[in-house]
mmCIF file of C-alpha atoms in Angstrom:
data_model
loop_
_atom_site.group_PDB
_atom_site.id
_atom_site.type_symbol
_atom_site.label_atom_id
_atom_site.label_comp_id
_atom_site.label_asym_id
_atom_site.label_seq_id
_atom_site.Cartn_x
_atom_site.Cartn_y
_atom_site.Cartn_z
ATOM 1 C CA UNK A 1 4.122 -4.768 -13.620
ATOM 2 C CA UNK A 2 6.031 -8.048 -13.490
ATOM 3 C CA UNK A 3 9.407 -6.319 -13.180
ATOM 4 C CA UNK A 4 8.163 -3.947 -10.475
ATOM 5 C CA UNK A 5 6.580 -6.862 -8.611
ATOM 6 C CA UNK A 6 9.799 -8.862 -8.601
ATOM 7 C CA UNK A 7 11.844 -5.803 -7.547
ATOM 8 C CA UNK A 8 9.446 -5.255 -4.638
ATOM 9 C CA UNK A 9 9.589 -8.975 -3.824
ATOM 10 C CA UNK A 10 13.387 -8.814 -3.573
ATOM 11 C CA UNK A 11 13.492 -5.485 -1.715
ATOM 12 C CA UNK A 12 11.081 -6.763 0.936
ATOM 13 C CA UNK A 13 13.217 -9.866 1.590
ATOM 14 C CA UNK A 14 10.356 -12.161 0.616
ATOM 15 C CA UNK A 15 12.493 -15.345 0.667
ATOM 16 C CA UNK A 16 13.243 -14.739 4.354
ATOM 17 C CA UNK A 17 9.634 -13.840 5.113
ATOM 18 C CA UNK A 18 8.474 -16.969 3.288
ATOM 19 C CA UNK A 19 10.801 -19.141 5.366
ATOM 20 C CA UNK A 20 9.427 -17.717 8.616
ATOM 21 C CA UNK A 21 5.864 -18.003 7.330
ATOM 22 C CA UNK A 22 6.308 -21.641 6.297
ATOM 23 C CA UNK A 23 7.847 -22.486 9.687
ATOM 24 C CA UNK A 24 4.854 -21.102 11.594
ATOM 25 C CA UNK A 25 2.427 -22.644 9.100
ATOM 26 C CA UNK A 26 3.734 -26.172 9.621
ATOM 27 C CA UNK A 27 3.457 -25.892 13.413
ATOM 28 C CA UNK A 28 -0.019 -24.330 13.160
ATOM 29 C CA UNK A 29 -1.303 -26.814 10.596
ATOM 30 C CA UNK A 30 -2.688 -29.477 12.944
ATOM 31 C CA UNK A 31 -4.491 -27.080 15.358
ATOM 32 C CA UNK A 32 -5.866 -25.166 12.378
ATOM 33 C CA UNK A 33 -7.239 -28.331 10.794
ATOM 34 C CA UNK A 34 -8.813 -29.417 14.085
ATOM 35 C CA UNK A 35 -10.791 -26.171 14.333
ATOM 36 C CA UNK A 36 -11.775 -26.094 10.658
ATOM 37 C CA UNK A 37 -12.915 -29.727 10.707
ATOM 38 C CA UNK A 38 -14.866 -29.178 13.931
ATOM 39 C CA UNK A 39 -16.683 -26.107 12.587
ATOM 40 C CA UNK A 40 -17.414 -27.481 9.125
ATOM 41 C CA UNK A 41 -18.278 -30.865 10.641
ATOM 42 C CA UNK A 42 -21.279 -29.331 12.405
ATOM 43 C CA UNK A 43 -23.062 -29.351 9.041
ATOM 44 C CA UNK A 44 -21.552 -32.284 7.140
ATOM 45 C CA UNK A 45 -20.034 -34.452 9.859
ATOM 46 C CA UNK A 46 -16.403 -34.545 10.910
ATOM 47 C CA UNK A 47 -15.606 -37.706 8.937
ATOM 48 C CA UNK A 48 -16.904 -36.280 5.655
ATOM 49 C CA UNK A 49 -15.015 -33.011 6.101
ATOM 50 C CA UNK A 50 -11.838 -34.811 7.141
ATOM 51 C CA UNK A 51 -12.060 -37.060 4.102
ATOM 52 C CA UNK A 52 -12.522 -34.117 1.735
ATOM 53 C CA UNK A 53 -9.599 -32.193 3.234
ATOM 54 C CA UNK A 54 -7.166 -35.099 3.159
ATOM 55 C CA UNK A 55 -8.191 -35.977 -0.376
ATOM 56 C CA UNK A 56 -7.083 -32.466 -1.380
ATOM 57 C CA UNK A 57 -3.847 -32.768 0.618
ATOM 58 C CA UNK A 58 -3.151 -36.144 -0.982
ATOM 59 C CA UNK A 59 -3.548 -34.623 -4.428
ATOM 60 C CA UNK A 60 -1.321 -31.645 -3.601
ATOM 61 C CA UNK A 61 1.487 -33.117 -1.470
ATOM 62 C CA UNK A 62 1.255 -36.848 -1.996
ATOM 63 C CA UNK A 63 0.119 -39.796 0.091
ATOM 64 C CA UNK A 64 3.085 -39.760 2.500
ATOM 65 C CA UNK A 65 2.643 -36.093 3.433
ATOM 66 C CA UNK A 66 -1.120 -36.548 3.806
ATOM 67 C CA UNK A 67 -0.529 -39.525 6.089
ATOM 68 C CA UNK A 68 1.946 -37.543 8.213
ATOM 69 C CA UNK A 69 -0.535 -34.677 8.637
ATOM 70 C CA UNK A 70 -3.287 -37.155 9.459
ATOM 71 C CA UNK A 71 -1.143 -38.755 12.172
ATOM 72 C CA UNK A 72 -0.343 -35.322 13.602
ATOM 73 C CA UNK A 73 -4.031 -34.453 13.600
ATOM 74 C CA UNK A 74 -4.814 -37.699 15.407
ATOM 75 C CA UNK A 75 -2.304 -36.906 18.158
ATOM 76 C CA UNK A 76 -3.814 -33.450 18.658
ATOM 77 C CA UNK A 77 -7.353 -34.880 18.822
ATOM 78 C CA UNK A 78 -6.824 -37.327 21.682
ATOM 79 C CA UNK A 79 -9.663 -37.512 24.236
ATOM 80 C CA UNK A 80 -9.385 -35.134 27.172
ATOM 81 C CA UNK A 81 -9.979 -35.786 30.860
ATOM 82 C CA UNK A 82 -11.333 -33.180 33.247
ATOM 83 C CA UNK A 83 -12.416 -29.573 32.917
ATOM 84 C CA UNK A 84 -8.909 -28.192 33.408
ATOM 85 C CA UNK A 85 -7.515 -30.390 30.674
ATOM 86 C CA UNK A 86 -10.262 -29.325 28.289
ATOM 87 C CA UNK A 87 -9.769 -25.611 29.003
ATOM 88 C CA UNK A 88 -5.989 -25.785 28.663
ATOM 89 C CA UNK A 89 -6.315 -27.869 25.525
ATOM 90 C CA UNK A 90 -8.656 -25.331 23.914
ATOM 91 C CA UNK A 91 -6.367 -22.410 24.820
ATOM 92 C CA UNK A 92 -3.270 -24.133 23.451
ATOM 93 C CA UNK A 93 -5.192 -25.169 20.350
ATOM 94 C CA UNK A 94 -6.328 -21.592 19.659
ATOM 95 C CA UNK A 95 -2.838 -20.180 20.215
ATOM 96 C CA UNK A 96 -1.286 -22.765 17.936
ATOM 97 C CA UNK A 97 -3.868 -22.241 15.188
ATOM 98 C CA UNK A 98 -3.668 -18.432 15.201
ATOM 99 C CA UNK A 99 0.127 -18.087 15.387
ATOM 100 C CA UNK A 100 0.569 -18.349 11.637
ATOM 101 C CA UNK A 101 -1.842 -15.456 11.062
ATOM 102 C CA UNK A 102 0.255 -13.194 13.274
ATOM 103 C CA UNK A 103 3.293 -13.926 11.118
ATOM 104 C CA UNK A 104 1.134 -13.443 8.036
ATOM 105 C CA UNK A 105 0.076 -10.006 9.259
ATOM 106 C CA UNK A 106 3.693 -8.992 9.868
ATOM 107 C CA UNK A 107 4.611 -9.973 6.310
ATOM 108 C CA UNK A 108 1.691 -8.048 4.794
ATOM 109 C CA UNK A 109 2.423 -5.035 7.022
ATOM 110 C CA UNK A 110 5.933 -4.896 5.612
ATOM 111 C CA UNK A 111 4.678 -5.165 2.035
ATOM 112 C CA UNK A 112 2.072 -2.425 2.545
ATOM 113 C CA UNK A 113 4.474 -0.144 4.477
ATOM 114 C CA UNK A 114 2.355 -0.204 7.631
ATOM 115 C CA UNK A 115 3.405 2.197 10.416
ATOM 116 C CA UNK A 116 5.321 0.777 13.340
ATOM 117 C CA UNK A 117 3.252 -0.445 16.259
ATOM 118 C CA UNK A 118 3.190 1.694 19.365
ATOM 119 C CA UNK A 119 4.889 -0.056 22.289
ATOM 120 C CA UNK A 120 2.104 0.958 24.667
ATOM 121 C CA UNK A 121 -0.482 -1.002 22.672
ATOM 122 C CA UNK A 122 1.427 -4.280 22.463
ATOM 123 C CA UNK A 123 -1.052 -6.320 24.511
ATOM 124 C CA UNK A 124 -4.067 -4.771 22.798
ATOM 125 C CA UNK A 125 -2.533 -5.473 19.403
ATOM 126 C CA UNK A 126 -1.805 -9.077 20.376
ATOM 127 C CA UNK A 127 -5.385 -9.689 21.515
ATOM 128 C CA UNK A 128 -6.771 -7.990 18.417
ATOM 129 C CA UNK A 129 -4.539 -10.079 16.162
ATOM 130 C CA UNK A 130 -5.608 -13.318 17.837
ATOM 131 C CA UNK A 131 -9.299 -12.437 17.548
ATOM 132 C CA UNK A 132 -8.873 -11.460 13.906
ATOM 133 C CA UNK A 133 -6.933 -14.662 13.263
ATOM 134 C CA UNK A 134 -9.700 -16.772 14.779
ATOM 135 C CA UNK A 135 -12.193 -14.906 12.613
ATOM 136 C CA UNK A 136 -10.105 -15.805 9.571
ATOM 137 C CA UNK A 137 -10.193 -19.462 10.618
ATOM 138 C CA UNK A 138 -13.986 -19.329 10.856
ATOM 139 C CA UNK A 139 -14.077 -17.668 7.442
ATOM 140 C CA UNK A 140 -11.982 -20.471 5.965
ATOM 141 C CA UNK A 141 -14.294 -23.026 7.572
ATOM 142 C CA UNK A 142 -17.308 -21.238 6.076
ATOM 143 C CA UNK A 143 -15.761 -21.237 2.598
ATOM 144 C CA UNK A 144 -14.998 -24.932 3.020
ATOM 145 C CA UNK A 145 -18.662 -25.556 3.830
ATOM 146 C CA UNK A 146 -19.690 -23.596 0.727
ATOM 147 C CA UNK A 147 -17.301 -25.681 -1.355
ATOM 148 C CA UNK A 148 -18.713 -28.912 0.087
ATOM 149 C CA UNK A 149 -22.275 -27.741 -0.573
ATOM 150 C CA UNK A 150 -21.347 -26.926 -4.163
ATOM 151 C CA UNK A 151 -19.716 -30.340 -4.569
ATOM 152 C CA UNK A 152 -22.770 -32.092 -3.151
ATOM 153 C CA UNK A 153 -25.029 -30.082 -5.456
ATOM 154 C CA UNK A 154 -22.955 -30.968 -8.510
ATOM 155 C CA UNK A 155 -23.036 -34.647 -7.533
ATOM 156 C CA UNK A 156 -26.836 -34.517 -7.136
ATOM 157 C CA UNK A 157 -27.267 -32.857 -10.525
ATOM 158 C CA UNK A 158 -25.037 -35.505 -12.044
ATOM 159 C CA UNK A 159 -27.458 -38.233 -10.960
ATOM 160 C CA UNK A 160 -30.327 -36.450 -12.732
ATOM 161 C CA UNK A 161 -28.594 -35.177 -15.862
ATOM 162 C CA UNK A 162 -26.020 -37.911 -16.350
ATOM 163 C CA UNK A 163 -28.555 -40.180 -18.044
ATOM 164 C CA UNK A 164 -29.405 -37.672 -20.814
ATOM 165 C CA UNK A 165 -26.209 -35.659 -21.079
ATOM 166 C CA UNK A 166 -23.193 -37.741 -22.151
ATOM 167 C CA UNK A 167 -20.649 -34.989 -21.569
ATOM 168 C CA UNK A 168 -21.753 -34.363 -17.997
ATOM 169 C CA UNK A 169 -18.541 -35.697 -16.432
ATOM 170 C CA UNK A 170 -16.401 -33.205 -18.344
ATOM 171 C CA UNK A 171 -18.777 -30.381 -17.465
ATOM 172 C CA UNK A 172 -18.765 -31.433 -13.803
ATOM 173 C CA UNK A 173 -14.965 -31.322 -13.717
ATOM 174 C CA UNK A 174 -15.011 -27.836 -15.231
ATOM 175 C CA UNK A 175 -17.586 -26.651 -12.693
ATOM 176 C CA UNK A 176 -15.548 -28.134 -9.837
ATOM 177 C CA UNK A 177 -12.426 -26.359 -11.095
ATOM 178 C CA UNK A 178 -14.289 -23.046 -11.349
ATOM 179 C CA UNK A 179 -15.768 -23.426 -7.856
ATOM 180 C CA UNK A 180 -12.342 -24.264 -6.433
ATOM 181 C CA UNK A 181 -10.805 -21.231 -8.139
ATOM 182 C CA UNK A 182 -13.535 -18.951 -6.794
ATOM 183 C CA UNK A 183 -13.054 -20.293 -3.255
ATOM 184 C CA UNK A 184 -9.282 -19.827 -3.486
ATOM 185 C CA UNK A 185 -9.757 -16.270 -4.723
ATOM 186 C CA UNK A 186 -12.150 -15.542 -1.855
ATOM 187 C CA UNK A 187 -9.647 -16.832 0.733
ATOM 188 C CA UNK A 188 -6.859 -14.656 -0.678
ATOM 189 C CA UNK A 189 -9.207 -11.662 -0.838
ATOM 190 C CA UNK A 190 -10.137 -12.031 2.837
ATOM 191 C CA UNK A 191 -6.481 -12.248 3.853
ATOM 192 C CA UNK A 192 -5.364 -9.298 1.707
ATOM 193 C CA UNK A 193 -8.242 -7.148 2.934
ATOM 194 C CA UNK A 194 -8.389 -7.936 6.650
ATOM 195 C CA UNK A 195 -4.869 -8.849 7.730
ATOM 196 C CA UNK A 196 -2.767 -5.730 6.891
ATOM 197 C CA UNK A 197 -2.914 -2.826 9.355
ATOM 198 C CA UNK A 198 -3.594 -0.394 6.520
ATOM 199 C CA UNK A 199 -6.725 0.336 4.514
ATOM 200 C CA UNK A 200 -6.779 -1.623 1.264
ATOM 201 C CA UNK A 201 -9.617 -1.000 -1.183
ATOM 202 C CA UNK A 202 -11.695 -3.909 -2.426
ATOM 203 C CA UNK A 203 -10.836 -3.016 -6.021
ATOM 204 C CA UNK A 204 -7.145 -3.599 -5.346
ATOM 205 C CA UNK A 205 -7.905 -6.693 -3.285
ATOM 206 C CA UNK A 206 -9.961 -8.502 -5.923
ATOM 207 C CA UNK A 207 -7.434 -7.866 -8.681
ATOM 208 C CA UNK A 208 -4.577 -9.079 -6.510
ATOM 209 C CA UNK A 209 -6.518 -12.071 -5.165
ATOM 210 C CA UNK A 210 -7.484 -13.184 -8.680
ATOM 211 C CA UNK A 211 -3.891 -12.978 -9.911
ATOM 212 C CA UNK A 212 -2.680 -14.803 -6.791
ATOM 213 C CA UNK A 213 -5.267 -17.550 -7.300
ATOM 214 C CA UNK A 214 -4.046 -17.982 -10.887
ATOM 215 C CA UNK A 215 -0.437 -18.133 -9.709
ATOM 216 C CA UNK A 216 -1.383 -20.605 -6.985
ATOM 217 C CA UNK A 217 -3.292 -22.832 -9.412
ATOM 218 C CA UNK A 218 -0.302 -23.014 -11.747
ATOM 219 C CA UNK A 219 2.237 -23.046 -8.921
ATOM 220 C CA UNK A 220 0.756 -25.983 -7.025
ATOM 221 C CA UNK A 221 0.962 -28.087 -10.185
ATOM 222 C CA UNK A 222 4.610 -27.115 -10.695
ATOM 223 C CA UNK A 223 5.423 -27.698 -7.012
ATOM 224 C CA UNK A 224 3.794 -31.135 -7.091
ATOM 225 C CA UNK A 225 5.714 -31.927 -10.276
ATOM 226 C CA UNK A 226 8.966 -30.797 -8.650
ATOM 227 C CA UNK A 227 8.377 -32.891 -5.530
ATOM 228 C CA UNK A 228 7.458 -35.944 -7.571
ATOM 229 C CA UNK A 229 10.357 -35.732 -10.036
ATOM 230 C CA UNK A 230 13.217 -34.702 -7.744
ATOM 231 C CA UNK A 231 12.628 -37.251 -4.995
ATOM 232 C CA UNK A 232 12.697 -34.786 -2.111
ATOM 233 C CA UNK A 233 11.230 -37.307 0.314
ATOM 234 C CA UNK A 234 13.789 -40.037 -0.433
ATOM 235 C CA UNK A 235 16.700 -37.728 0.341
ATOM 236 C CA UNK A 236 15.554 -37.185 3.946
ATOM 237 C CA UNK A 237 14.876 -40.787 4.915
ATOM 238 C CA UNK A 238 12.393 -41.123 7.765
ATOM 239 C CA UNK A 239 11.786 -37.362 7.764
ATOM 240 C CA UNK A 240 10.919 -37.352 4.072
ATOM 241 C CA UNK A 241 7.208 -36.649 4.565
ATOM 242 C CA UNK A 242 7.999 -33.683 6.828
ATOM 243 C CA UNK A 243 10.476 -32.361 4.247
ATOM 244 C CA UNK A 244 7.804 -32.573 1.551
ATOM 245 C CA UNK A 245 5.403 -30.573 3.729
ATOM 246 C CA UNK A 246 8.023 -27.890 4.383
ATOM 247 C CA UNK A 247 8.982 -27.638 0.695
ATOM 248 C CA UNK A 248 5.374 -27.414 -0.441
ATOM 249 C CA UNK A 249 4.438 -24.841 2.207
ATOM 250 C CA UNK A 250 7.550 -22.731 1.512
ATOM 251 C CA UNK A 251 6.958 -22.450 -2.221
ATOM 252 C CA UNK A 252 3.250 -21.828 -1.636
ATOM 253 C CA UNK A 253 4.233 -19.006 0.738
ATOM 254 C CA UNK A 254 6.420 -17.503 -1.990
ATOM 255 C CA UNK A 255 3.500 -17.602 -4.424
ATOM 256 C CA UNK A 256 1.346 -15.881 -1.814
ATOM 257 C CA UNK A 257 3.971 -13.156 -1.214
ATOM 258 C CA UNK A 258 4.432 -12.560 -4.946
ATOM 259 C CA UNK A 259 0.671 -12.065 -5.185
ATOM 260 C CA UNK A 260 0.744 -9.654 -2.254
ATOM 261 C CA UNK A 261 3.562 -7.668 -3.883
ATOM 262 C CA UNK A 262 1.583 -7.568 -7.133
ATOM 263 C CA UNK A 263 -1.424 -6.225 -5.243
ATOM 264 C CA UNK A 264 0.730 -3.468 -3.719
ATOM 265 C CA UNK A 265 2.273 -2.555 -7.088
ATOM 266 C CA UNK A 266 -1.157 -2.499 -8.742
ATOM 267 C CA UNK A 267 -2.548 -0.251 -6.018
ATOM 268 C CA UNK A 268 0.374 2.168 -6.429
ATOM 269 C CA UNK A 269 0.243 2.363 -10.229
ATOM 270 C CA UNK A 270 -3.345 1.713 -11.280
ATOM 271 C CA UNK A 271 -5.435 1.308 -8.137
ATOM 272 C CA UNK A 272 -6.583 3.397 -5.211
ATOM 273 C CA UNK A 273 -3.123 4.829 -4.382
ATOM 274 C CA UNK A 274 -2.091 6.096 -7.811
ATOM 275 C CA UNK A 275 -3.145 9.721 -7.111
ATOM 276 C CA UNK A 276 -1.054 10.148 -3.989
ATOM 277 C CA UNK A 277 1.411 12.948 -4.658
ATOM 278 C CA UNK A 278 3.773 12.091 -1.826
ATOM 279 C CA UNK A 279 4.296 9.152 0.517
ATOM 280 C CA UNK A 280 2.074 8.943 3.553
ATOM 281 C CA UNK A 281 3.053 7.470 6.928
ATOM 282 C CA UNK A 282 1.561 4.196 5.714
ATOM 283 C CA UNK A 283 3.955 4.019 2.781
ATOM 284 C CA UNK A 284 7.215 5.630 3.811
ATOM 285 C CA UNK A 285 8.338 3.900 6.985
ATOM 286 C CA UNK A 286 9.845 0.811 5.420
ATOM 287 C CA UNK A 287 10.987 1.376 1.852
ATOM 288 C CA UNK A 288 10.888 3.993 -0.938
ATOM 289 C CA UNK A 289 8.169 3.931 -3.642
ATOM 290 C CA UNK A 290 8.396 1.956 -6.875
ATOM 291 C CA UNK A 291 10.133 4.481 -9.200
ATOM 292 C CA UNK A 292 13.069 4.851 -6.807
ATOM 293 C CA UNK A 293 13.251 1.148 -6.026
ATOM 294 C CA UNK A 294 13.264 0.029 -9.679
ATOM 295 C CA UNK A 295 16.198 2.183 -10.825
ATOM 296 C CA UNK A 296 19.320 0.108 -11.201
ATOM 297 C CA UNK A 297 22.724 1.652 -11.852
ATOM 298 C CA UNK A 298 21.548 5.233 -11.208
ATOM 299 C CA UNK A 299 22.968 7.198 -8.271
ATOM 300 C CA UNK A 300 20.813 7.335 -5.160
ATOM 301 C CA UNK A 301 19.789 10.985 -4.943
ATOM 302 C CA UNK A 302 18.603 10.598 -1.353
ATOM 303 C CA UNK A 303 22.027 9.345 -0.314
ATOM 304 C CA UNK A 304 23.762 12.202 -2.146
ATOM 305 C CA UNK A 305 21.420 14.761 -0.587
ATOM 306 C CA UNK A 306 22.108 13.423 2.891
ATOM 307 C CA UNK A 307 25.845 12.844 2.459
ATOM 308 C CA UNK A 308 26.783 16.327 1.199
ATOM 309 C CA UNK A 309 25.697 18.362 4.255
ATOM 310 C CA UNK A 310 26.897 15.663 6.627
ATOM 311 C CA UNK A 311 30.390 15.621 5.116
ATOM 312 C CA UNK A 312 30.487 19.418 5.195
ATOM 313 C CA UNK A 313 29.571 19.322 8.873
ATOM 314 C CA UNK A 314 32.324 16.814 9.610
ATOM 315 C CA UNK A 315 34.960 18.876 7.755
ATOM 316 C CA UNK A 316 34.034 21.932 9.798
ATOM 317 C CA UNK A 317 35.180 20.125 12.931
ATOM 318 C CA UNK A 318 34.056 17.334 15.247
ATOM 319 C CA UNK A 319 30.849 18.053 17.029
ATOM 320 C CA UNK A 320 30.684 17.661 20.770
ATOM 321 C CA UNK A 321 27.423 15.798 20.446
ATOM 322 C CA UNK A 322 25.213 14.384 17.726
ATOM 323 C CA UNK A 323 23.151 17.550 17.355
ATOM 324 C CA UNK A 324 25.103 18.998 14.425
ATOM 325 C CA UNK A 325 25.044 15.726 12.540
ATOM 326 C CA UNK A 326 21.330 15.293 13.148
ATOM 327 C CA UNK A 327 20.667 18.872 12.045
ATOM 328 C CA UNK A 328 22.641 18.312 8.847
ATOM 329 C CA UNK A 329 20.597 15.257 7.984
ATOM 330 C CA UNK A 330 17.339 17.059 8.678
ATOM 331 C CA UNK A 331 18.476 20.076 6.649
ATOM 332 C CA UNK A 332 18.893 17.878 3.588
ATOM 333 C CA UNK A 333 15.125 17.362 3.484
ATOM 334 C CA UNK A 334 15.501 13.629 2.998
ATOM 335 C CA UNK A 335 14.580 10.713 5.156
ATOM 336 C CA UNK A 336 16.788 7.785 5.934
ATOM 337 C CA UNK A 337 14.895 4.519 5.784
ATOM 338 C CA UNK A 338 15.569 2.121 8.640
ATOM 339 C CA UNK A 339 17.387 -1.092 7.820
ATOM 340 C CA UNK A 340 15.397 -4.234 7.368
ATOM 341 C CA UNK A 341 14.535 -5.930 10.655
ATOM 342 C CA UNK A 342 15.130 -9.260 8.912
ATOM 343 C CA UNK A 343 18.887 -8.554 8.813
ATOM 344 C CA UNK A 344 19.237 -7.976 12.564
ATOM 345 C CA UNK A 345 20.261 -11.174 14.355
ATOM 346 C CA UNK A 346 18.524 -10.034 17.527
ATOM 347 C CA UNK A 347 15.271 -9.553 15.624
ATOM 348 C CA UNK A 348 15.477 -13.065 14.226
ATOM 349 C CA UNK A 349 16.463 -14.787 17.461
ATOM 350 C CA UNK A 350 13.405 -13.829 19.492
ATOM 351 C CA UNK A 351 10.702 -15.083 17.057
ATOM 352 C CA UNK A 352 12.739 -18.208 16.308
ATOM 353 C CA UNK A 353 13.047 -19.177 19.978
ATOM 354 C CA UNK A 354 9.435 -18.199 20.692
ATOM 355 C CA UNK A 355 8.189 -20.162 17.700
ATOM 356 C CA UNK A 356 10.155 -23.250 18.673
ATOM 357 C CA UNK A 357 8.880 -23.047 22.248
ATOM 358 C CA UNK A 358 5.305 -22.547 21.075
ATOM 359 C CA UNK A 359 5.488 -25.435 18.638
ATOM 360 C CA UNK A 360 6.870 -27.743 21.311
ATOM 361 C CA UNK A 361 4.201 -26.587 23.778
ATOM 362 C CA UNK A 362 1.401 -27.212 21.275
ATOM 363 C CA UNK A 363 2.550 -30.758 20.603
ATOM 364 C CA UNK A 364 3.354 -31.599 24.246
ATOM 365 C CA UNK A 365 0.285 -30.130 25.925
ATOM 366 C CA UNK A 366 -2.116 -31.312 23.237
ATOM 367 C CA UNK A 367 -0.806 -34.838 23.740
ATOM 368 C CA UNK A 368 -1.222 -34.645 27.519
ATOM 369 C CA UNK A 369 -4.317 -32.458 27.727
ATOM 370 C CA UNK A 370 -6.235 -32.658 24.445
ATOM 371 C CA UNK A 371 -9.548 -30.925 24.132
ATOM 372 C CA UNK A 372 -12.195 -33.102 22.566
ATOM 373 C CA UNK A 373 -13.631 -36.570 22.720
ATOM 374 C CA UNK A 374 -12.825 -39.213 20.182
ATOM 375 C CA UNK A 375 -9.692 -39.864 18.182
ATOM 376 C CA UNK A 376 -9.421 -38.318 14.734
ATOM 377 C CA UNK A 377 -8.204 -40.420 11.863
#
């Protein structure tokens, strides 16, 4: 399983996908936090929710990174003036917060071999993705509220039982760790189930989400240790806090993608897709299945099957058009998989420019036309 997962991780160009995902995550972080704090703050108050979130960020990334995110959140939460400013601020805020989920869906679609989108449904797909992304944000806010309720309940029980039970503090830490692990697993399960444009069974989702939560729990400790020991922030001077955020988000994205690849491998070998005799349109448009992908050093039978009739056609004489060549490829009974879109410069240029423009627009417009009263801290 581990070998097949890593082979799939390499074949799907996960390092490149993780870089794109981390880029969009950093620019979507402040708008996302604004919405989550606003929704969860309806029950507990914005200050309490903000304090809990930044306490977690401080523990994960360090005080400098937490302070940088807090300053960015404060700039996004400036008071607005006028109806037009409020409306524009809300629209920009929603676009900025949901952008990362669109990139997340593209990454999961590639891992799960989702069929290509029809060009005629581009606008419908965009609207659907944004609505689904906003639903995911509300789901994260709900899970945050559940976590805060659990923390408040544990604190209340501690006041009652702490007098008679000497080991209550240790037990409370264990309960907090278990609750945090369950919440992390639930977040990963929601993403793995709802974001891909293919049907993924809950059995596959829960196994993959649990493994990903374990990897994330161990990985965040190792990432924090790496950031603290290597002095990443000091090497970038004034931009050190931003560099720490990018490094932490990038390696967290890699952990997430490894978990997604594990979920796909599990589904193919032991889960809901193990009985499929031949690839379906969901599986065959991007890459070959695991047995073919994991062979190293063996000749590629698909390439041999395609090359032989094509070379025979070329020896017979040049064709006046591409019909003979196309017929030879089809006669071989094999399919040629399209090259990775991540290796086409034109495919990388458009999202890079669009992402940069969107990030600049989010920061600029939210500074000029923010959407809510009061300054966050």
